[in-house]
């Protein structure tokens, strides 16, 4: 099928999902060939963000042009509050006031605008309650029908609340992705999760990030989050990827750039990798002086993983009858 836009171009599209009109921004690289399957990256914006600002802020479309993958920026739902459009993703945690370990925020936490679809306002609730998983499933179905995509090489990344939602996608829809890379976003305390299917994860955090704490405990706005260590332990555990119990260095071509340092839980029986990278920055997409450090690290990680590899690892582990 001919693509609905020219290669090298970005264009916004809409689709009906339930009662909602959902939107997304799609970018085809100049090298896109409708006869040759391309990898697909979904990139999710943060709280109060937009698909267009995610494209501009990450530079992922330029990276897609250089490396030949299709990139799509889904748009979260939003509502007006104090003259501002407040957009977000239903990461499951932010749409609840408390979880298995109690409230997700402190008594003195910042009170963010309450999404109207979440019902009566409750303390700590700030993220969408809409069916964003359903939106992503329908979006992937549409993209797979309209473009020549390699279904073994579909990936997801996102910033802040977008990264939190990517965690949920990985946990609840692992069969649709080969790898995920949340940036500056982790789930609220008590909402940590991990997929029971093969799925690689690269978790990127800023060592100076006080907005979404990666150390556990409370962030600057009074909200509690899972620590990076807890996230990694759950994902690498025997019920998920079955990796080594201890973490060791994970080398990248960018080690030391902007203080980048990565560790991994190795020898995962699923065939996946579980990696955590920290860089000397705050709550932002890793980049400096025009160099797209985050994009380089993420794409290098994504390009090593495919669902075909996981199937091969499973067959290798399974004794012949």
Short mmCIF file of N, CA and C in Angstrom, two decimals, residues 37-185:
data_model
loop_
_atom_site.label_atom_id
_atom_site.label_comp_id
_atom_site.label_asym_id
_atom_site.label_seq_id
_atom_site.Cartn_x
_atom_site.Cartn_y
_atom_site.Cartn_z
N UNK A 37 10.76 -4.25 4.68
CA UNK A 37 10.26 -3.95 6.03
C UNK A 37 11.18 -3.03 6.81
N UNK A 38 10.60 -2.02 7.45
CA UNK A 38 11.35 -1.06 8.26
C UNK A 38 11.04 -1.25 9.74
N UNK A 39 12.00 -0.91 10.58
CA UNK A 39 11.76 -0.87 12.03
C UNK A 39 10.86 0.32 12.35
N UNK A 40 10.14 0.21 13.47
CA UNK A 40 9.23 1.26 13.92
C UNK A 40 9.55 1.62 15.36
N UNK A 41 9.64 2.93 15.65
CA UNK A 41 9.83 3.43 17.01
C UNK A 41 8.64 4.31 17.37
N UNK A 42 7.97 4.00 18.49
CA UNK A 42 6.96 4.88 19.05
C UNK A 42 7.61 5.73 20.13
N UNK A 43 7.37 7.05 20.09
CA UNK A 43 7.99 7.97 21.06
C UNK A 43 6.89 8.77 21.75
N UNK A 44 6.80 8.65 23.08
CA UNK A 44 5.71 9.23 23.85
C UNK A 44 6.18 10.48 24.61
N UNK A 45 5.43 11.56 24.45
CA UNK A 45 5.76 12.82 25.11
C UNK A 45 5.48 12.76 26.61
N UNK A 46 5.97 13.75 27.33
CA UNK A 46 5.77 13.81 28.77
C UNK A 46 4.52 14.58 29.16
N UNK A 47 4.34 14.76 30.47
CA UNK A 47 3.19 15.46 31.04
C UNK A 47 3.11 16.89 30.49
N UNK A 48 1.94 17.28 30.04
CA UNK A 48 1.63 18.57 29.39
C UNK A 48 2.33 18.73 28.05
N UNK A 49 2.95 17.69 27.53
CA UNK A 49 3.65 17.77 26.26
C UNK A 49 2.75 17.49 25.08
N UNK A 50 3.37 17.37 23.91
CA UNK A 50 2.63 17.08 22.68
C UNK A 50 3.50 16.27 21.75
N UNK A 51 2.87 15.67 20.75
CA UNK A 51 3.61 14.89 19.76
C UNK A 51 4.61 15.78 19.02
N UNK A 52 4.18 16.99 18.65
CA UNK A 52 5.07 17.88 17.90
C UNK A 52 6.27 18.32 18.74
N UNK A 53 6.03 18.60 20.03
CA UNK A 53 7.15 19.01 20.88
C UNK A 53 8.09 17.84 21.17
N UNK A 54 7.54 16.63 21.21
CA UNK A 54 8.40 15.45 21.39
C UNK A 54 9.31 15.27 20.19
N UNK A 55 8.77 15.47 19.00
CA UNK A 55 9.60 15.37 17.80
C UNK A 55 10.71 16.42 17.82
N UNK A 56 10.34 17.67 18.14
CA UNK A 56 11.32 18.75 18.14
C UNK A 56 12.35 18.59 19.26
N UNK A 57 11.89 18.18 20.44
CA UNK A 57 12.77 18.11 21.60
C UNK A 57 13.74 16.95 21.58
N UNK A 58 13.35 15.84 20.98
CA UNK A 58 14.23 14.66 20.95
C UNK A 58 15.11 14.60 19.71
N UNK A 59 14.65 15.18 18.61
CA UNK A 59 15.40 15.06 17.36
C UNK A 59 15.34 13.66 16.78
N UNK A 60 14.36 12.87 17.20
CA UNK A 60 14.29 11.48 16.74
C UNK A 60 14.00 11.36 15.25
N UNK A 61 13.31 12.33 14.67
CA UNK A 61 13.04 12.25 13.23
C UNK A 61 14.33 12.38 12.43
N UNK A 62 15.22 13.28 12.86
CA UNK A 62 16.53 13.38 12.19
C UNK A 62 17.32 12.09 12.36
N UNK A 63 17.20 11.48 13.53
CA UNK A 63 17.89 10.21 13.76
C UNK A 63 17.29 9.11 12.89
N UNK A 64 15.97 9.13 12.74
CA UNK A 64 15.31 8.16 11.87
C UNK A 64 15.77 8.32 10.43
N UNK A 65 15.94 9.56 9.98
CA UNK A 65 16.42 9.80 8.62
C UNK A 65 17.81 9.20 8.42
N UNK A 66 18.65 9.31 9.45
CA UNK A 66 20.03 8.82 9.34
C UNK A 66 20.11 7.30 9.41
N UNK A 67 19.15 6.67 10.11
CA UNK A 67 19.26 5.23 10.36
C UNK A 67 18.14 4.42 9.72
N UNK A 68 17.18 5.06 9.09
CA UNK A 68 16.22 4.34 8.27
C UNK A 68 15.05 3.69 8.98
N UNK A 69 14.66 4.19 10.16
CA UNK A 69 13.48 3.63 10.82
C UNK A 69 12.32 4.62 10.75
N UNK A 70 11.11 4.10 10.86
CA UNK A 70 9.90 4.91 10.92
C UNK A 70 9.68 5.32 12.37
N UNK A 71 9.32 6.57 12.61
CA UNK A 71 9.05 7.01 13.99
C UNK A 71 7.66 7.64 14.05
N UNK A 72 6.93 7.28 15.10
CA UNK A 72 5.58 7.79 15.31
C UNK A 72 5.50 8.38 16.71
N UNK A 73 4.92 9.57 16.82
CA UNK A 73 4.75 10.27 18.08
C UNK A 73 3.27 10.29 18.43
N UNK A 74 2.79 9.38 19.27
CA UNK A 74 1.38 9.41 19.65
C UNK A 74 1.08 10.64 20.52
N UNK A 75 -0.16 11.11 20.46
CA UNK A 75 -0.59 12.25 21.24
C UNK A 75 -1.47 11.80 22.41
N UNK A 76 -1.10 12.21 23.63
CA UNK A 76 -1.92 11.89 24.79
C UNK A 76 -3.20 12.72 24.83
N UNK A 77 -4.15 12.29 25.62
CA UNK A 77 -5.38 13.05 25.80
C UNK A 77 -5.13 14.22 26.74
N UNK A 78 -6.01 15.23 26.68
CA UNK A 78 -5.81 16.38 27.52
C UNK A 78 -7.10 17.11 27.86
N UNK A 79 -6.98 18.11 28.72
CA UNK A 79 -8.09 18.94 29.12
C UNK A 79 -7.55 20.30 29.52
N UNK A 80 -8.40 21.31 29.50
CA UNK A 80 -7.98 22.66 29.83
C UNK A 80 -8.03 22.88 31.33
N UNK A 81 -6.97 23.49 31.86
CA UNK A 81 -6.91 23.84 33.28
C UNK A 81 -6.06 25.09 33.44
N UNK A 82 -6.67 26.15 33.98
CA UNK A 82 -5.97 27.43 34.19
C UNK A 82 -5.33 27.95 32.91
N UNK A 83 -6.07 27.82 31.81
CA UNK A 83 -5.60 28.34 30.54
C UNK A 83 -4.55 27.50 29.85
N UNK A 84 -4.27 26.32 30.37
CA UNK A 84 -3.25 25.44 29.79
C UNK A 84 -3.87 24.10 29.41
N UNK A 85 -3.41 23.52 28.29
CA UNK A 85 -3.84 22.18 27.92
C UNK A 85 -2.97 21.18 28.67
N UNK A 86 -3.58 20.40 29.55
CA UNK A 86 -2.86 19.42 30.36
C UNK A 86 -3.01 18.05 29.71
N UNK A 87 -1.93 17.55 29.17
CA UNK A 87 -1.94 16.24 28.51
C UNK A 87 -1.16 15.23 29.34
N UNK A 88 -1.53 13.96 29.20
CA UNK A 88 -0.83 12.91 29.96
C UNK A 88 -1.16 11.54 29.39
N UNK A 89 -0.48 10.53 29.94
CA UNK A 89 -0.69 9.13 29.57
C UNK A 89 -1.13 8.34 30.80
N UNK A 90 -2.00 7.38 30.59
CA UNK A 90 -2.46 6.52 31.68
C UNK A 90 -1.41 5.45 31.95
N UNK A 91 -0.46 5.80 32.83
CA UNK A 91 0.61 4.85 33.17
C UNK A 91 0.17 3.88 34.26
N UNK A 92 -1.10 3.93 34.64
CA UNK A 92 -1.73 3.12 35.68
C UNK A 92 -1.46 3.70 37.06
N UNK A 93 -0.21 4.12 37.33
CA UNK A 93 0.13 4.62 38.66
C UNK A 93 -0.41 6.03 38.88
N UNK A 94 -0.16 6.94 37.92
CA UNK A 94 -0.57 8.32 38.08
C UNK A 94 -2.07 8.54 38.04
N UNK A 95 -2.81 7.53 37.62
CA UNK A 95 -4.27 7.63 37.59
C UNK A 95 -4.90 7.00 38.84
N UNK A 96 -4.08 6.72 39.82
CA UNK A 96 -4.56 6.17 41.09
C UNK A 96 -4.03 7.03 42.23
N UNK A 97 -4.79 7.16 43.30
CA UNK A 97 -4.32 7.97 44.43
C UNK A 97 -3.39 7.18 45.34
N UNK A 98 -3.56 5.86 45.35
CA UNK A 98 -2.68 5.02 46.16
C UNK A 98 -2.56 3.65 45.53
N UNK A 99 -1.55 2.91 45.97
CA UNK A 99 -1.29 1.59 45.43
C UNK A 99 -1.07 0.57 46.52
N UNK A 100 -0.44 -0.54 46.18
CA UNK A 100 -0.22 -1.62 47.16
C UNK A 100 0.59 -1.19 48.38
N UNK A 101 1.43 -0.15 48.22
CA UNK A 101 2.27 0.30 49.33
C UNK A 101 1.80 1.64 49.91
N UNK A 102 0.52 1.98 49.67
CA UNK A 102 -0.03 3.20 50.23
C UNK A 102 -0.09 4.33 49.22
N UNK A 103 -0.34 5.57 49.68
CA UNK A 103 -0.44 6.72 48.79
C UNK A 103 0.81 6.89 47.93
N UNK A 104 0.62 7.39 46.72
CA UNK A 104 1.77 7.60 45.84
C UNK A 104 2.36 8.99 46.01
N UNK A 105 1.81 9.79 46.94
CA UNK A 105 2.39 11.11 47.19
C UNK A 105 2.31 11.44 48.68
N UNK A 106 3.09 12.42 49.11
CA UNK A 106 3.12 12.82 50.51
C UNK A 106 1.98 13.79 50.81
N UNK A 107 1.82 14.08 52.09
CA UNK A 107 0.76 15.02 52.51
C UNK A 107 1.00 16.42 51.95
N UNK A 108 2.24 16.78 51.72
CA UNK A 108 2.57 18.12 51.23
C UNK A 108 2.83 18.16 49.73
N UNK A 109 2.44 17.12 49.01
CA UNK A 109 2.72 17.03 47.58
C UNK A 109 1.99 18.13 46.78
N UNK A 110 2.58 18.51 45.66
CA UNK A 110 1.94 19.43 44.72
C UNK A 110 0.64 18.81 44.23
N UNK A 111 -0.42 19.60 44.18
CA UNK A 111 -1.71 19.12 43.67
C UNK A 111 -1.84 19.52 42.21
N UNK A 112 -1.72 18.54 41.33
CA UNK A 112 -1.83 18.79 39.90
C UNK A 112 -3.30 18.75 39.47
N UNK A 113 -3.63 19.37 38.32
CA UNK A 113 -5.02 19.33 37.84
C UNK A 113 -5.52 17.90 37.70
N UNK A 114 -6.76 17.68 38.13
CA UNK A 114 -7.33 16.34 38.13
C UNK A 114 -8.02 16.05 36.81
N UNK A 115 -7.61 14.99 36.09
CA UNK A 115 -8.27 14.66 34.82
C UNK A 115 -9.75 14.36 35.04
N UNK A 116 -10.65 15.03 34.32
CA UNK A 116 -12.08 14.87 34.58
C UNK A 116 -12.59 13.45 34.36
N UNK A 117 -11.96 12.69 33.45
CA UNK A 117 -12.43 11.33 33.19
C UNK A 117 -12.13 10.38 34.35
N UNK A 118 -11.33 10.83 35.32
CA UNK A 118 -10.98 9.98 36.46
C UNK A 118 -12.02 10.03 37.58
N UNK A 119 -13.11 10.80 37.39
CA UNK A 119 -14.16 10.85 38.40
C UNK A 119 -13.87 11.88 39.47
N UNK A 120 -14.36 11.62 40.68
CA UNK A 120 -14.19 12.57 41.77
C UNK A 120 -12.70 12.76 42.08
N UNK A 121 -12.28 14.02 42.26
CA UNK A 121 -10.86 14.28 42.55
C UNK A 121 -10.39 13.56 43.81
N UNK A 122 -9.23 12.98 43.73
CA UNK A 122 -8.58 12.35 44.88
C UNK A 122 -7.14 12.81 44.94
N UNK A 123 -6.59 12.88 46.11
CA UNK A 123 -5.21 13.32 46.28
C UNK A 123 -4.25 12.39 45.55
N UNK A 124 -3.29 12.95 44.92
CA UNK A 124 -2.21 12.26 44.20
C UNK A 124 -2.57 11.88 42.76
N UNK A 125 -3.83 11.95 42.36
CA UNK A 125 -4.20 11.55 41.00
C UNK A 125 -3.95 12.70 40.03
N UNK A 126 -3.16 12.45 38.99
CA UNK A 126 -2.81 13.52 38.05
C UNK A 126 -2.77 13.07 36.59
N UNK A 127 -2.73 11.76 36.32
CA UNK A 127 -2.58 11.27 34.95
C UNK A 127 -3.91 10.76 34.39
N UNK A 128 -3.97 10.68 33.08
CA UNK A 128 -5.17 10.27 32.37
C UNK A 128 -5.71 8.92 32.84
N UNK A 129 -7.03 8.78 32.77
CA UNK A 129 -7.67 7.49 33.04
C UNK A 129 -8.23 6.87 31.76
N UNK A 130 -7.94 7.45 30.60
CA UNK A 130 -8.43 6.91 29.34
C UNK A 130 -7.69 5.61 28.98
N UNK A 131 -8.24 4.87 28.03
CA UNK A 131 -7.67 3.58 27.62
C UNK A 131 -6.54 3.80 26.62
N UNK A 132 -5.38 4.18 27.13
CA UNK A 132 -4.24 4.41 26.25
C UNK A 132 -3.63 3.12 25.72
N UNK A 133 -3.76 2.03 26.46
CA UNK A 133 -3.31 0.75 25.92
C UNK A 133 -4.11 0.39 24.68
N UNK A 134 -5.42 0.59 24.74
CA UNK A 134 -6.27 0.31 23.59
C UNK A 134 -5.89 1.19 22.40
N UNK A 135 -5.58 2.46 22.67
CA UNK A 135 -5.15 3.36 21.61
C UNK A 135 -3.89 2.85 20.94
N UNK A 136 -2.90 2.46 21.71
CA UNK A 136 -1.64 1.99 21.14
C UNK A 136 -1.85 0.70 20.34
N UNK A 137 -2.67 -0.20 20.85
CA UNK A 137 -2.95 -1.45 20.12
C UNK A 137 -3.60 -1.15 18.76
N UNK A 138 -4.59 -0.25 18.76
CA UNK A 138 -5.25 0.12 17.50
C UNK A 138 -4.29 0.85 16.57
N UNK A 139 -3.45 1.71 17.14
CA UNK A 139 -2.48 2.44 16.33
C UNK A 139 -1.50 1.49 15.66
N UNK A 140 -0.99 0.52 16.41
CA UNK A 140 -0.07 -0.45 15.82
C UNK A 140 -0.75 -1.24 14.71
N UNK A 141 -1.99 -1.63 14.94
CA UNK A 141 -2.73 -2.37 13.90
C UNK A 141 -2.84 -1.53 12.63
N UNK A 142 -3.14 -0.24 12.79
CA UNK A 142 -3.29 0.63 11.61
C UNK A 142 -1.95 0.79 10.89
N UNK A 143 -0.89 1.06 11.64
CA UNK A 143 0.42 1.26 11.02
C UNK A 143 0.89 0.00 10.29
N UNK A 144 0.62 -1.15 10.89
CA UNK A 144 1.03 -2.41 10.26
C UNK A 144 0.26 -2.66 8.97
N UNK A 145 -0.97 -2.13 8.88
CA UNK A 145 -1.77 -2.30 7.67
C UNK A 145 -1.41 -1.30 6.58
N UNK A 146 -0.84 -0.15 6.95
CA UNK A 146 -0.57 0.91 5.98
C UNK A 146 0.87 0.95 5.50
N UNK A 147 1.80 0.41 6.28
CA UNK A 147 3.21 0.51 5.94
C UNK A 147 3.87 -0.86 5.93
N UNK A 148 5.01 -0.91 5.28
CA UNK A 148 5.81 -2.14 5.27
C UNK A 148 6.73 -2.09 6.49
N UNK A 149 6.29 -2.72 7.57
CA UNK A 149 7.01 -2.69 8.84
C UNK A 149 7.51 -4.07 9.21
N UNK A 150 8.64 -4.12 9.86
CA UNK A 150 9.18 -5.37 10.40
C UNK A 150 8.57 -5.56 11.79
N UNK A 151 7.62 -6.45 11.91
CA UNK A 151 6.89 -6.63 13.17
C UNK A 151 7.77 -7.21 14.26
N UNK A 152 8.94 -7.72 13.91
CA UNK A 152 9.89 -8.18 14.92
C UNK A 152 10.75 -7.04 15.46
N UNK A 153 10.64 -5.85 14.84
CA UNK A 153 11.47 -4.71 15.26
C UNK A 153 10.60 -3.47 15.51
N UNK A 154 9.74 -3.60 16.50
CA UNK A 154 8.90 -2.49 16.94
C UNK A 154 9.35 -2.11 18.35
N UNK A 155 9.59 -0.82 18.59
CA UNK A 155 10.19 -0.36 19.84
C UNK A 155 9.38 0.81 20.41
N UNK A 156 9.57 1.07 21.70
CA UNK A 156 8.90 2.20 22.34
C UNK A 156 9.86 2.93 23.27
N UNK A 157 9.81 4.24 23.21
CA UNK A 157 10.56 5.09 24.13
C UNK A 157 9.67 6.26 24.53
N UNK A 158 10.06 6.98 25.55
CA UNK A 158 9.25 8.11 25.98
C UNK A 158 9.93 8.84 27.12
N UNK A 159 9.55 10.10 27.29
CA UNK A 159 10.14 10.96 28.30
C UNK A 159 9.18 11.21 29.44
N UNK A 160 9.66 11.11 30.69
CA UNK A 160 8.89 11.46 31.88
C UNK A 160 7.61 10.63 31.95
N UNK A 161 6.43 11.26 31.96
CA UNK A 161 5.18 10.50 31.98
C UNK A 161 5.08 9.56 30.78
N UNK A 162 5.67 9.99 29.65
CA UNK A 162 5.73 9.10 28.49
C UNK A 162 6.57 7.87 28.77
N UNK A 163 7.68 8.06 29.51
CA UNK A 163 8.50 6.92 29.91
C UNK A 163 7.79 6.02 30.89
N UNK A 164 7.01 6.61 31.80
CA UNK A 164 6.21 5.82 32.74
C UNK A 164 5.22 4.94 31.98
N UNK A 165 4.58 5.53 30.96
CA UNK A 165 3.63 4.76 30.16
C UNK A 165 4.33 3.66 29.38
N UNK A 166 5.57 3.93 28.92
CA UNK A 166 6.33 2.89 28.21
C UNK A 166 6.59 1.70 29.13
N UNK A 167 6.85 1.96 30.43
CA UNK A 167 6.97 0.86 31.38
C UNK A 167 5.71 0.00 31.36
N UNK A 168 4.55 0.66 31.41
CA UNK A 168 3.29 -0.09 31.41
C UNK A 168 3.09 -0.86 30.11
N UNK A 169 3.42 -0.24 28.98
CA UNK A 169 3.33 -0.95 27.70
C UNK A 169 4.17 -2.22 27.73
N UNK A 170 5.39 -2.09 28.24
CA UNK A 170 6.27 -3.26 28.30
C UNK A 170 5.72 -4.36 29.17
N UNK A 171 5.09 -3.97 30.27
CA UNK A 171 4.56 -4.97 31.20
C UNK A 171 3.29 -5.63 30.68
N UNK A 172 2.43 -4.86 30.00
CA UNK A 172 1.11 -5.38 29.62
C UNK A 172 0.96 -5.71 28.14
N UNK A 173 1.89 -5.23 27.29
CA UNK A 173 1.83 -5.55 25.86
C UNK A 173 3.19 -5.99 25.33
N UNK A 174 3.90 -6.88 26.04
CA UNK A 174 5.27 -7.21 25.62
C UNK A 174 5.33 -7.91 24.27
N UNK A 175 4.25 -8.54 23.86
CA UNK A 175 4.26 -9.28 22.60
C UNK A 175 4.30 -8.35 21.38
N UNK A 176 4.05 -7.04 21.57
CA UNK A 176 4.04 -6.11 20.44
C UNK A 176 5.37 -5.40 20.25
N UNK A 177 6.32 -5.60 21.17
CA UNK A 177 7.57 -4.84 21.12
C UNK A 177 8.78 -5.76 21.24
N UNK A 178 9.92 -5.28 20.70
CA UNK A 178 11.18 -6.01 20.84
C UNK A 178 12.04 -5.43 21.95
N UNK A 179 11.86 -4.13 22.26
CA UNK A 179 12.62 -3.48 23.32
C UNK A 179 11.94 -2.16 23.66
N UNK A 180 12.15 -1.70 24.90
CA UNK A 180 11.64 -0.40 25.33
C UNK A 180 12.78 0.39 25.96
N UNK A 181 12.62 1.73 25.96
CA UNK A 181 13.65 2.59 26.55
C UNK A 181 12.99 3.80 27.20
N UNK A 182 12.49 3.66 28.44
CA UNK A 182 11.95 4.82 29.15
C UNK A 182 13.07 5.77 29.55
N UNK A 183 12.80 7.08 29.45
CA UNK A 183 13.79 8.11 29.79
C UNK A 183 13.19 9.03 30.86
N UNK A 184 13.85 9.13 31.99
CA UNK A 184 13.40 10.03 33.04
C UNK A 184 12.00 9.72 33.54
N UNK A 185 11.61 8.48 33.48
CA UNK A 185 10.26 8.11 33.92
C UNK A 185 10.24 6.71 34.48
#
